[in-house]
Coordinates of C-alpha atoms in Angstrom, one line a residue:
Chain A
M1 CA 17.4 -17.7 0.5
P2 CA 15.6 -14.9 2.4
A3 CA 14.5 -15.7 6.0
V4 CA 16.4 -18.8 7.0
I5 CA 15.0 -20.8 10.0
S6 CA 17.4 -22.8 12.0
Q7 CA 15.9 -26.3 12.4
T8 CA 18.0 -26.8 15.5
K9 CA 17.1 -23.6 17.2
C10 CA 13.4 -23.6 16.3
T11 CA 11.3 -24.9 19.2
G12 CA 8.1 -24.9 17.2
C13 CA 6.2 -22.0 18.9
G14 CA 4.7 -21.2 15.6
L15 CA 4.7 -17.4 15.9
C16 CA 6.7 -16.8 12.7
D17 CA 4.1 -18.9 10.8
L18 CA 1.3 -17.0 12.5
F19 CA 2.6 -13.5 11.9
C20 CA 4.1 -13.8 8.4
P21 CA 2.1 -11.3 6.4
I22 CA 2.8 -13.1 3.1
D23 CA 2.0 -16.7 4.2
V24 CA 5.4 -18.1 3.2
I25 CA 6.3 -19.8 6.5
H26 CA 4.4 -22.9 7.5
M27 CA 4.7 -25.3 10.4
E28 CA 5.7 -28.8 9.4
G29 CA 5.4 -31.1 12.4
D30 CA 7.3 -29.4 15.3
V31 CA 9.3 -26.9 13.3
A32 CA 8.7 -23.9 11.1
I33 CA 9.7 -24.2 7.4
M34 CA 10.3 -21.4 4.9
R35 CA 8.0 -23.1 2.3
Y36 CA 7.9 -20.3 -0.3
P37 CA 11.3 -18.6 -0.2
D38 CA 10.8 -16.8 -3.5
E39 CA 7.8 -15.0 -2.1
C40 CA 9.5 -13.6 1.1
W41 CA 9.1 -9.8 1.5
H42 CA 12.0 -9.6 3.9
C43 CA 9.8 -7.6 6.3
G44 CA 11.5 -9.3 9.3
A45 CA 8.2 -10.0 11.2
C46 CA 9.3 -13.7 11.8
R47 CA 12.6 -12.6 13.3
L48 CA 11.0 -9.9 15.4
H49 CA 8.8 -12.6 17.1
C50 CA 11.4 -15.4 17.4
S51 CA 12.6 -15.5 21.0
K52 CA 15.1 -18.3 20.1
G53 CA 17.1 -16.4 17.6
A54 CA 16.3 -19.1 15.0
V55 CA 15.7 -16.7 12.1
T56 CA 18.4 -15.1 10.1
F57 CA 18.4 -13.4 6.7
E58 CA 20.5 -14.3 3.7
F59 CA 20.3 -12.3 0.6
P60 CA 20.6 -14.1 -2.7
A61 CA 23.0 -12.9 -5.5
S62 CA 20.0 -11.5 -7.3
M63 CA 19.7 -8.9 -4.5
A64 CA 23.1 -8.5 -2.8
G65 CA 25.1 -9.4 -5.9
I66 CA 23.8 -6.7 -8.2
Chain B
M1 CA -12.5 -29.5 -6.2
I2 CA -13.7 -28.8 -2.7
T3 CA -17.1 -27.5 -1.8
P4 CA -17.1 -26.5 1.8
E5 CA -20.3 -25.5 3.6
I6 CA -21.1 -21.8 3.8
I7 CA -20.3 -20.4 7.2
E8 CA -22.5 -17.4 7.8
I9 CA -21.6 -14.5 10.1
K10 CA -23.6 -11.4 10.9
T11 CA -22.0 -8.1 11.9
D12 CA -22.9 -4.4 11.8
V13 CA -19.6 -3.1 10.6
A14 CA -17.0 -5.2 8.8
V15 CA -13.6 -3.8 8.1
I16 CA -11.9 -5.5 5.2
G17 CA -8.1 -5.3 5.6
G18 CA -6.5 -5.0 9.0
G19 CA -3.6 -2.7 8.2
T20 CA -3.1 0.7 9.8
A21 CA -6.2 2.2 8.3
G22 CA -8.4 -0.8 9.0
L23 CA -7.4 -1.1 12.6
N24 CA -8.1 2.6 13.2
C25 CA -11.5 2.1 11.5
A26 CA -12.2 -0.8 13.9
M27 CA -11.1 1.2 17.0
A28 CA -13.5 4.0 16.0
A29 CA -16.4 1.8 15.1
A30 CA -16.0 -0.1 18.4
E31 CA -16.7 3.2 20.3
S32 CA -20.3 2.9 19.0
D33 CA -22.8 0.2 19.9
C34 CA -22.0 -1.7 16.7
D35 CA -20.6 -5.2 16.4
V36 CA -17.3 -4.8 14.6
L37 CA -15.6 -7.6 12.6
V38 CA -12.1 -7.2 11.0
V39 CA -11.4 -9.5 8.1
E40 CA -7.7 -9.8 7.3
K41 CA -5.8 -11.9 4.7
A42 CA -2.8 -12.4 7.0
N43 CA -2.8 -11.7 10.8
I44 CA -3.6 -8.2 12.1
V45 CA -0.5 -8.3 14.4
R46 CA 1.8 -8.1 11.4
S47 CA 0.1 -7.2 8.2
G48 CA 0.0 -4.5 5.6
A49 CA 2.5 -1.9 4.7
I50 CA 3.9 -1.3 8.2
A51 CA 4.0 -5.0 9.1
G52 CA 7.7 -4.8 10.0
G53 CA 7.7 -1.3 11.4
I54 CA 7.4 2.4 10.5
D55 CA 9.5 5.5 11.4
H56 CA 7.7 8.6 10.1
F57 CA 4.4 10.3 10.8
M58 CA 3.5 13.5 9.0
A59 CA 2.0 16.4 11.0
Y60 CA 1.8 20.1 11.4
M61 CA 1.8 21.0 15.1
E62 CA 0.7 24.6 15.4
N63 CA 3.9 25.5 17.3
G64 CA 3.9 29.2 16.2
E65 CA 6.1 28.9 13.1
D66 CA 4.4 30.1 9.8
W67 CA 4.9 26.7 8.1
D68 CA 3.6 24.8 11.1
S69 CA -0.1 25.8 10.8
R70 CA -3.1 24.1 9.4
E71 CA -3.3 26.8 6.7
A72 CA 0.3 26.4 5.7
Y73 CA -0.1 22.6 5.6
L74 CA -3.1 22.9 3.3
G75 CA -1.2 25.2 1.1
Y76 CA 1.5 22.5 0.9
V77 CA -1.2 19.9 -0.1
A78 CA -2.6 22.3 -2.7
R79 CA 0.9 22.7 -4.2
V80 CA 2.2 19.1 -4.3
A81 CA -1.1 17.1 -4.7
K82 CA -2.9 19.5 -7.1
G83 CA -5.4 17.7 -9.2
A84 CA -5.5 14.6 -7.0
S85 CA -6.3 15.7 -3.4
N86 CA -9.7 17.1 -2.5
L87 CA -8.9 19.8 0.1
K88 CA -12.4 19.6 1.7
I89 CA -12.1 15.9 2.2
H90 CA -8.5 16.2 3.4
E91 CA -9.5 18.7 6.1
K92 CA -12.3 16.4 7.3
V93 CA -10.4 13.1 7.3
Y94 CA -7.0 14.3 8.3
C95 CA -6.8 17.9 9.8
D96 CA -9.9 17.5 12.0
E97 CA -8.6 14.1 13.3
L98 CA -4.9 14.9 13.6
P99 CA -4.6 15.9 17.3
A100 CA -6.6 12.8 18.4
A101 CA -4.6 10.6 16.1
I102 CA -1.3 11.6 17.7
E103 CA -2.8 11.1 21.1
R104 CA -4.1 7.7 20.2
I105 CA -0.8 6.4 19.0
E106 CA 0.9 7.6 22.2
S107 CA -1.9 6.1 24.3
L108 CA -1.0 2.7 22.8
G109 CA 2.4 3.0 24.4
I110 CA 4.2 4.1 21.2
S111 CA 6.2 7.2 21.8
L112 CA 6.3 9.7 19.0
R113 CA 9.1 11.6 20.8
D114 CA 12.7 11.9 19.7
P115 CA 13.9 8.3 19.1
R116 CA 17.6 9.3 19.5
Y117 CA 17.3 10.0 23.2
P118 CA 15.6 7.8 25.9
N119 CA 12.8 9.5 27.7
S120 CA 12.9 12.6 25.5
Q121 CA 9.7 14.7 25.5
D122 CA 10.7 16.5 22.3
F123 CA 9.6 15.6 18.8
F124 CA 12.4 15.0 16.2
R125 CA 11.1 16.5 13.0
T126 CA 12.6 16.2 9.6
Q127 CA 11.8 17.7 6.2
S128 CA 11.6 16.2 2.7
M129 CA 9.1 15.8 -0.2
G130 CA 8.5 19.4 -0.9
Q131 CA 7.4 20.3 2.7
P132 CA 7.7 23.9 3.7
G133 CA 9.1 22.9 7.0
P134 CA 9.9 19.7 8.9
Y135 CA 6.5 18.0 8.9
W136 CA 7.8 14.4 9.5
I137 CA 7.9 13.2 13.0
N138 CA 10.6 10.6 13.2
F139 CA 9.8 7.9 15.7
D140 CA 10.3 4.3 16.6
G141 CA 7.2 2.5 15.3
K142 CA 8.5 -1.0 15.3
K143 CA 5.7 -2.1 17.7
L144 CA 3.0 0.1 16.4
K145 CA 1.2 -2.6 14.5
P146 CA 1.0 -5.2 17.3
R147 CA -0.1 -2.5 19.7
M148 CA -2.9 -1.4 17.4
A149 CA -3.9 -5.1 17.1
R150 CA -4.0 -5.5 20.8
E151 CA -6.2 -2.4 21.2
V152 CA -8.6 -3.7 18.6
N153 CA -8.9 -6.9 20.5
R154 CA -9.3 -5.0 23.8
R155 CA -12.1 -2.9 22.4
G156 CA -14.1 -6.1 21.7
C157 CA -13.8 -6.3 17.9
R158 CA -14.0 -9.8 16.4
V159 CA -11.2 -10.7 14.0
L160 CA -11.1 -13.2 11.2
N161 CA -7.4 -13.7 10.3
R162 CA -6.2 -15.5 7.1
V163 CA -9.4 -14.9 5.2
Q164 CA -9.2 -13.6 1.6
V165 CA -12.3 -11.7 0.6
T166 CA -13.5 -12.6 -2.9
N167 CA -16.6 -10.6 -3.7
I168 CA -19.2 -8.1 -2.5
F169 CA -22.9 -8.7 -2.8
L170 CA -25.6 -6.0 -3.1
H171 CA -29.4 -6.0 -2.6
D172 CA -31.3 -3.3 -4.6
G173 CA -28.1 -1.3 -5.0
E174 CA -27.1 -1.4 -1.3
L175 CA -24.5 -3.4 0.5
A176 CA -25.7 -6.8 1.7
G177 CA -22.6 -8.8 2.4
F178 CA -19.4 -10.4 1.1
T179 CA -17.6 -13.7 0.7
G180 CA -14.2 -15.0 1.5
F181 CA -12.2 -18.1 2.2
D182 CA -9.6 -19.2 4.8
I183 CA -6.3 -19.6 3.1
R184 CA -5.2 -22.4 5.4
T185 CA -8.4 -24.4 6.1
G186 CA -10.5 -23.7 3.0
D187 CA -13.5 -22.6 5.1
F188 CA -15.8 -20.5 3.0
Y189 CA -17.5 -17.5 4.7
L190 CA -20.5 -15.4 3.9
I191 CA -20.5 -12.2 6.0
H192 CA -23.8 -10.3 6.3
A193 CA -22.9 -6.7 7.1
K194 CA -24.8 -3.4 7.4
T195 CA -21.7 -1.6 6.2
I196 CA -18.2 -2.4 5.2
I197 CA -15.0 -0.3 5.2
I198 CA -12.5 -1.3 2.5
S199 CA -8.9 -0.8 3.7
T200 CA -6.9 -3.2 1.7
G201 CA -4.1 -0.9 0.5
N202 CA -2.8 -0.4 -3.0
T203 CA -2.0 -2.9 -5.8
N204 CA 1.4 -4.4 -6.0
R205 CA 3.2 -7.1 -8.1
M206 CA 1.8 -5.4 -11.2
F207 CA 5.0 -4.3 -12.8
R208 CA 8.5 -5.7 -13.3
T209 CA 10.9 -5.3 -10.4
Q210 CA 14.6 -4.3 -10.4
N211 CA 15.8 -7.9 -9.8
G212 CA 13.1 -9.9 -11.4
N213 CA 11.5 -11.1 -8.1
P214 CA 7.9 -9.8 -8.0
F215 CA 7.9 -10.0 -4.2
N216 CA 11.0 -7.8 -3.7
L217 CA 8.9 -4.7 -3.3
W218 CA 8.8 -1.4 -1.6
Y219 CA 5.2 -1.9 -0.5
C220 CA 3.5 -5.0 0.8
P221 CA 3.3 -7.8 -1.9
A222 CA 0.1 -9.2 -0.2
N223 CA -1.7 -6.0 -1.2
T224 CA -3.0 -7.0 -4.7
G225 CA -6.0 -4.8 -5.3
D226 CA -8.4 -7.6 -4.2
L227 CA -11.1 -5.1 -3.1
H228 CA -10.4 -2.5 -5.8
R229 CA -11.5 -5.2 -8.2
A230 CA -14.4 -6.5 -6.1
A231 CA -15.7 -3.0 -5.4
Y232 CA -15.4 -2.1 -9.0
D233 CA -17.4 -5.2 -10.0
A234 CA -20.0 -4.2 -7.5
G235 CA -20.5 -0.8 -9.1
V236 CA -18.2 1.3 -6.8
E237 CA -16.5 4.3 -8.5
L238 CA -12.7 4.5 -8.2
A239 CA -10.5 7.6 -8.7
N240 CA -6.8 8.4 -9.1
M241 CA -6.3 5.0 -10.7
E242 CA -4.2 6.3 -13.6
Y243 CA -1.2 7.0 -11.4
V244 CA 1.9 4.7 -11.4
R245 CA 3.8 5.3 -8.2
M246 CA 7.6 4.8 -7.8
T247 CA 10.3 5.8 -5.4
I248 CA 14.1 5.7 -4.9
V249 CA 15.4 2.5 -3.4
T250 CA 18.6 0.7 -2.6
K251 CA 20.0 -1.2 -5.6
G252 CA 19.0 -4.9 -5.2
F253 CA 16.5 -4.4 -2.4
S254 CA 13.3 -2.3 -2.8
T255 CA 12.4 -1.0 0.6
P256 CA 11.2 2.2 2.3
G257 CA 13.8 4.6 3.4
F258 CA 13.3 7.7 1.2
N259 CA 12.3 10.0 4.2
A260 CA 15.0 8.7 6.4
F261 CA 17.8 9.3 3.8
F262 CA 16.6 12.8 2.7
G263 CA 15.2 13.9 6.0
M264 CA 18.7 13.3 7.6
G265 CA 20.3 15.3 4.8
C266 CA 21.7 12.8 2.4
K267 CA 22.3 13.8 -1.2
L268 CA 21.4 11.9 -4.4
V269 CA 24.4 12.0 -6.8
N270 CA 25.0 10.6 -10.3
S271 CA 27.9 8.5 -11.4
L272 CA 30.0 11.7 -12.0
G273 CA 29.6 12.3 -8.3
E274 CA 27.4 15.3 -9.0
S275 CA 24.4 16.3 -6.9
F276 CA 21.7 16.6 -9.5
T277 CA 18.3 17.1 -7.9
K278 CA 18.5 20.9 -8.0
N279 CA 18.5 20.6 -11.8
Y280 CA 14.9 19.3 -11.5
H281 CA 13.5 21.2 -8.6
P282 CA 14.6 24.3 -6.6
M283 CA 14.2 22.3 -3.3
G284 CA 16.8 19.8 -4.5
D285 CA 17.0 16.7 -2.3
K286 CA 13.9 17.9 -0.4
A287 CA 11.7 18.0 -3.5
P288 CA 8.5 16.1 -3.8
R289 CA 9.0 12.3 -4.4
N290 CA 7.8 12.2 -8.0
V291 CA 10.3 15.0 -9.0
M292 CA 13.2 13.0 -7.3
V293 CA 12.1 9.9 -9.3
W294 CA 11.9 11.9 -12.5
G295 CA 15.3 13.3 -12.0
A296 CA 16.8 9.9 -11.2
L297 CA 15.2 8.4 -14.3
Q298 CA 16.7 11.2 -16.5
E299 CA 20.2 10.9 -15.1
I300 CA 20.1 7.1 -15.7
K301 CA 18.6 7.5 -19.2
E302 CA 21.2 10.1 -20.2
G303 CA 24.1 7.9 -19.2
R304 CA 24.9 9.4 -15.8
G305 CA 23.8 6.3 -13.8
P306 CA 24.1 4.5 -11.6
I307 CA 23.0 6.9 -8.9
Y308 CA 24.2 6.9 -5.3
M309 CA 23.0 8.1 -1.9
D310 CA 25.8 10.2 -0.6
A311 CA 25.9 10.2 3.2
R312 CA 29.6 11.0 3.6
H313 CA 29.0 14.5 5.0
L314 CA 26.7 13.4 7.8
S315 CA 28.0 13.5 11.4
T316 CA 28.8 10.3 13.1
E317 CA 25.7 10.8 15.4
D318 CA 23.5 11.4 12.4
L319 CA 24.9 8.4 10.5
D320 CA 24.2 6.2 13.5
H321 CA 20.7 7.4 13.7
L322 CA 20.1 7.1 9.9
F323 CA 21.1 3.4 9.9
K324 CA 19.0 2.8 13.0
T325 CA 15.9 4.4 11.7
L326 CA 16.3 2.7 8.3
G327 CA 16.0 -0.6 10.3
T328 CA 12.9 0.7 12.1
D329 CA 11.2 1.3 8.8
K330 CA 12.4 -1.9 7.2
D331 CA 13.7 -4.4 9.7
T332 CA 16.2 -6.2 7.4
L333 CA 17.6 -3.2 5.5
P334 CA 20.6 -2.7 7.9
D335 CA 21.3 -6.5 7.4
Y336 CA 21.3 -5.9 3.6
L337 CA 23.5 -2.8 3.8
A338 CA 25.9 -4.8 5.9
A339 CA 25.8 -7.7 3.4
K340 CA 26.6 -5.2 0.6
G341 CA 29.6 -4.0 2.5
Y342 CA 28.5 -0.5 3.1
L343 CA 30.2 0.9 6.1
K344 CA 28.7 3.6 8.2
D345 CA 31.6 6.0 7.6
G346 CA 31.7 7.5 4.1
A347 CA 28.7 5.6 2.8
M348 CA 27.9 6.0 -0.9
I349 CA 25.0 3.6 -1.3
E350 CA 24.0 2.6 -4.8
M351 CA 20.4 3.4 -5.4
T352 CA 17.9 3.0 -8.2
V353 CA 14.3 3.7 -9.2
S354 CA 11.9 1.2 -7.7
E355 CA 9.3 -0.9 -9.4
P356 CA 6.1 0.9 -10.4
M357 CA 2.9 0.2 -8.6
Q358 CA -0.8 1.2 -8.5
A359 CA -1.0 3.8 -5.8
R360 CA -1.4 7.5 -4.9
P361 CA 0.6 10.1 -6.7
S362 CA 1.5 11.9 -3.5
E363 CA 1.6 11.3 0.3
L364 CA -1.3 13.7 0.5
C365 CA -4.0 11.7 -1.2
G366 CA -4.9 8.1 -2.2
A367 CA -5.9 6.0 -5.2
G368 CA -8.9 3.7 -5.2
I369 CA -12.4 3.8 -4.0
K370 CA -13.7 7.3 -4.5
I371 CA -14.9 8.7 -1.1
D372 CA -16.8 11.7 0.0
E373 CA -16.2 13.8 3.2
N374 CA -17.8 10.9 5.2
C375 CA -15.5 8.3 3.6
A376 CA -18.5 6.9 1.8
S377 CA -18.4 5.5 -1.7
N378 CA -21.2 5.9 -4.2
V379 CA -22.8 2.6 -3.1
P380 CA -24.8 2.8 0.1
G381 CA -23.1 0.9 2.9
I382 CA -19.6 0.8 1.3
Y383 CA -16.9 3.0 2.8
A384 CA -13.2 3.1 2.3
A385 CA -10.1 4.1 4.1
G386 CA -6.3 4.2 3.8
D387 CA -4.4 3.5 0.6
A388 CA -7.4 1.8 -0.8
A389 CA -9.4 5.1 -0.9
D390 CA -8.7 7.9 -3.3
Q391 CA -8.2 10.6 -0.7
M392 CA -6.1 8.8 2.0
G393 CA -2.7 7.2 2.3
C394 CA 0.5 7.1 4.2
L395 CA 0.7 6.5 8.0
H396 CA -0.6 9.9 9.0
M397 CA -3.8 9.8 6.9
C398 CA -4.4 6.1 7.5
T399 CA -4.3 6.7 11.3
A400 CA -6.4 9.9 11.3
G401 CA -8.6 9.1 8.3
G402 CA -9.1 5.4 9.3
F403 CA -10.7 6.6 12.5
A404 CA -12.9 9.1 10.6
A405 CA -14.1 6.3 8.3
G406 CA -14.8 4.0 11.3
K407 CA -16.9 6.6 13.0
A408 CA -18.9 7.5 9.8
A409 CA -19.5 3.8 8.9
A410 CA -20.7 3.0 12.4
A411 CA -23.0 6.0 12.3
Y412 CA -24.4 4.7 9.0
A413 CA -24.8 1.2 10.4
G414 CA -26.9 2.7 13.2
T415 CA -29.4 3.9 10.7
V416 CA -29.8 0.5 9.0
T417 CA -32.6 -1.4 10.8
K418 CA -31.9 -4.9 9.4
H419 CA -29.4 -6.7 7.2
H420 CA -30.3 -6.8 3.5
P421 CA -30.8 -10.4 2.1
V422 CA -28.0 -11.9 0.1
D423 CA -28.9 -14.0 -3.0
M424 CA -27.7 -17.5 -2.0
T425 CA -27.6 -18.7 -5.6
A426 CA -25.1 -16.1 -6.3
V427 CA -23.1 -17.1 -3.2
R428 CA -23.0 -20.7 -4.2
D429 CA -21.9 -19.7 -7.7
E430 CA -19.2 -17.6 -6.1
R431 CA -18.0 -20.6 -4.0
E432 CA -17.7 -22.6 -7.2
R433 CA -15.7 -19.9 -8.9
V434 CA -13.4 -19.4 -5.9
F435 CA -12.4 -23.0 -5.6
K436 CA -12.3 -24.0 -9.2
P437 CA -8.6 -23.6 -9.7
L438 CA -8.0 -26.4 -7.2
G439 CA -9.9 -28.8 -9.5
R440 CA -8.0 -28.1 -12.7
N441 CA -5.4 -30.5 -14.0
S442 CA -4.3 -28.0 -16.7
G443 CA -4.1 -24.2 -16.9
L444 CA -1.5 -21.7 -16.1
H445 CA 0.2 -21.5 -12.7
Y446 CA -0.4 -18.1 -11.2
S447 CA 3.3 -17.1 -11.4
E448 CA 3.3 -17.6 -15.1
F449 CA 0.1 -15.6 -15.6
E450 CA 1.3 -12.8 -13.4
N451 CA 4.5 -12.6 -15.3
V452 CA 2.6 -12.1 -18.5
V453 CA 0.6 -9.3 -16.9
R454 CA 3.8 -7.6 -15.7
I455 CA 5.4 -7.7 -19.1
I456 CA 2.4 -6.1 -20.7
T457 CA 2.0 -3.4 -18.0
S458 CA 5.7 -2.6 -17.8
D459 CA 6.1 -2.3 -21.6
H460 CA 3.0 -0.2 -22.1
F461 CA 2.5 2.0 -19.1
G462 CA 5.3 1.4 -16.6
P463 CA 5.3 4.4 -16.3
I464 CA 5.5 6.1 -19.7
K465 CA 2.5 5.8 -21.9
T466 CA 0.7 7.0 -25.0
E467 CA -2.8 6.5 -26.4
L468 CA -1.3 3.8 -28.7
S469 CA 0.6 2.0 -25.9
L470 CA -2.4 2.1 -23.6
N471 CA -4.8 0.7 -26.2
A472 CA -2.3 -2.0 -27.1
A473 CA -2.0 -2.8 -23.4
L474 CA -5.8 -3.2 -23.1
E475 CA -5.9 -5.4 -26.1
K476 CA -3.2 -7.7 -24.7
L477 CA -4.7 -7.7 -21.2
D478 CA -8.1 -8.5 -22.6
G479 CA -6.4 -11.2 -24.7
I480 CA -5.4 -13.2 -21.6
D481 CA -8.9 -13.2 -20.0
G482 CA -9.2 -16.8 -21.0
E483 CA -6.0 -17.7 -19.2
R484 CA -7.1 -15.8 -16.1
N485 CA -10.3 -17.8 -16.0
N486 CA -8.3 -21.1 -16.3
L487 CA -5.7 -20.7 -13.5
R488 CA -4.6 -23.9 -11.7
A489 CA -3.8 -24.3 -8.0
T490 CA -2.5 -27.3 -6.1
N491 CA -3.1 -26.0 -2.6
L492 CA -4.8 -23.2 -0.7
H493 CA -1.8 -21.0 -0.7
E494 CA -1.7 -21.2 -4.5
L495 CA -5.4 -20.6 -4.6
M496 CA -4.9 -17.4 -2.8
R497 CA -2.2 -16.4 -5.2
C498 CA -4.5 -17.3 -8.2
H499 CA -7.1 -14.8 -7.0
E500 CA -4.5 -12.2 -6.2
S501 CA -3.1 -12.5 -9.8
S502 CA -6.5 -12.3 -11.2
N503 CA -7.2 -9.1 -9.3
I504 CA -3.8 -7.6 -10.3
H505 CA -4.7 -8.3 -14.0
Q506 CA -8.2 -6.7 -13.7
V507 CA -6.9 -3.6 -11.8
A508 CA -4.3 -3.2 -14.5
K509 CA -7.1 -2.8 -17.0
I510 CA -8.8 -0.2 -14.8
M511 CA -5.5 1.7 -14.6
A512 CA -5.0 1.7 -18.4
H513 CA -8.6 2.8 -19.0
A514 CA -8.2 5.7 -16.6
A515 CA -4.8 6.7 -18.0
L516 CA -6.3 6.9 -21.5
V517 CA -8.7 9.6 -20.5
R518 CA -6.2 11.9 -18.8
K519 CA -4.8 13.5 -21.9
E520 CA -2.0 15.5 -20.1
S521 CA 0.9 14.7 -17.9
R522 CA 0.7 15.2 -14.1
F523 CA 3.1 14.2 -11.3
A524 CA 5.6 13.0 -13.9
P525 CA 6.6 10.2 -14.2
Y526 CA 3.6 8.9 -12.3
H527 CA 1.3 9.9 -15.1
Y528 CA 3.5 10.7 -18.0
R529 CA 1.8 10.8 -21.4
A530 CA 4.5 11.0 -24.1
D531 CA 1.7 12.2 -26.4
Y532 CA 0.6 15.0 -24.0
L533 CA 3.7 16.2 -22.2
E534 CA 2.3 19.2 -20.4
T535 CA 0.2 19.5 -17.3
D536 CA -3.1 20.9 -18.4
D537 CA -4.8 22.6 -15.4
D538 CA -7.5 24.1 -17.6
N539 CA -8.9 20.7 -18.5
Y540 CA -7.5 18.1 -16.1
C541 CA -7.1 19.6 -12.6
G542 CA -9.3 17.0 -10.9
L543 CA -10.2 13.4 -10.6
I544 CA -10.9 10.8 -13.3
G545 CA -13.7 8.7 -11.8
I546 CA -13.9 5.2 -13.3
S547 CA -16.7 2.7 -12.8
K548 CA -18.2 -0.4 -14.4
G549 CA -21.0 0.5 -16.8
A550 CA -24.2 -1.5 -17.3
D551 CA -22.6 -3.0 -20.4
G552 CA -19.6 -4.2 -18.3
Q553 CA -17.3 -1.7 -19.9
A554 CA -15.3 0.9 -18.0
Q555 CA -17.0 4.3 -17.9
T556 CA -15.2 7.5 -16.8
R557 CA -16.1 11.0 -15.8
F558 CA -14.1 14.1 -14.8
E559 CA -14.6 15.8 -11.5
P560 CA -12.8 19.2 -11.2
L561 CA -11.0 20.1 -8.0
E562 CA -10.5 23.7 -6.9
Y563 CA -7.5 25.1 -5.1
P564 CA -6.9 28.6 -3.6
I565 CA -4.6 30.6 -5.9

């Protein structure tokens, strides 16, 4: 998983969805969902705009493991 | 299939692509009396190559040192971008605009001063990439993109976010308008414009990546040559399209960072622990990027890989700053380095050669729409800026040259008394073409199609190529035209990806055609012809212009470039 959005910390402000340059984060109801994890660029824009600290990055084995 | 109504908008100047170059275009055009509209596939606050931040800006600063003059800088351009950079255009779009560009960035509240010390008034300048002196200004550009976006809004420009542009329409050979769709709502737009500036970056996702994920890229994976393809189809001439650009990246994670590592004094070593870059260029780790990549490829090929970034000799203060500025350039790189277990002390970071991409062979030129000294293409009304143009690229030129393009395009729009008509039958046909993948029950998913393209390009010209390999690539790429015209999407996000994949495929063909014509090697490995190993300045010191002929086939011409001896 790339950007991981905590469903408990997310307050649904929508900024990560709004500013994701790759269109991989979408709002679903009141929370933001990483809908296309394989397409994440890991640019960090979502985390930069999250005032709740709901976004963290986890690097899959195909990245950190090689 | 959906058939939305056609929403029509009129503007004087339309900027397509709201990255660094596009936003500087918009700022400049807004200083005229023109209406300015920015059309962006994502959101201008965080889009394009510097979406997550940037940490270097190249400049000479006339501070009295021999290397720090305009003349010395142009000598550097002539040395390291020979055959790709047109010095006359370079002077006009970069040198003439540089002082104002620096002032403009700082006027946005982004300090270009030494990022290591709060309130410093000094510049922190570093050297790499064959520069004769430290031309890189190292700064904290984490907020540069949002500040530029705010300024574009403040200057009264209209912005259409989340709209993917699909095609350009001419009237009697001059620009009339373009179409696009909203990637979230499906709204379909026809924009009537007196002039457009294309600033959509380079083409990514075209070659295999180091870990198999096509989105794990050094450059922005949303930049997929959408307007290279549309402009080409509209009769616009492109240049520098034969070059396949690569860099040195961390193993497992392709990101920017080259300048930061080498500017701070890191050394690239092979698996014997030997510093090897001096074997390939007298400037060693401060050699031009393509030479560093060439050297790394040879070390790996000859069995001395993996390669490592040796930072063990750096002072604690320099190491601290290195890791901080790496995070300014790529927000998540420090997280990755931590996840990999690299400690700041004694770091030997495993590196590799990045994925190839369609882009400029040097920081001192571009690759794409062929522009003149006014940033104009061969089609009246169509201008270009930034990485999408053949003579611009990198933050410094996108900032300075974007502004130059905006001024020139606005001046042109001022001479156009009324908008040219757009053929509405053609627009309705375009709408049908655009939304067709949503109505299909069969056909390839974009990811499968794109993978096929990547296998072909990587095997045949990624980056090494011959006449045979290029012709075979073209045959294979032509052979999947049917699949391209039969892609399937289940939602608007996938529809966007279908069009991106389709554009990547068509730009790949343009690249292969251009590479066939350049029967020499230049900027190896960016254009490395195994059947023509030497650089041939007598016959190829210049641009390969490529455009779509009346018969639909690619046609090329050679334009020589001259450099002072």
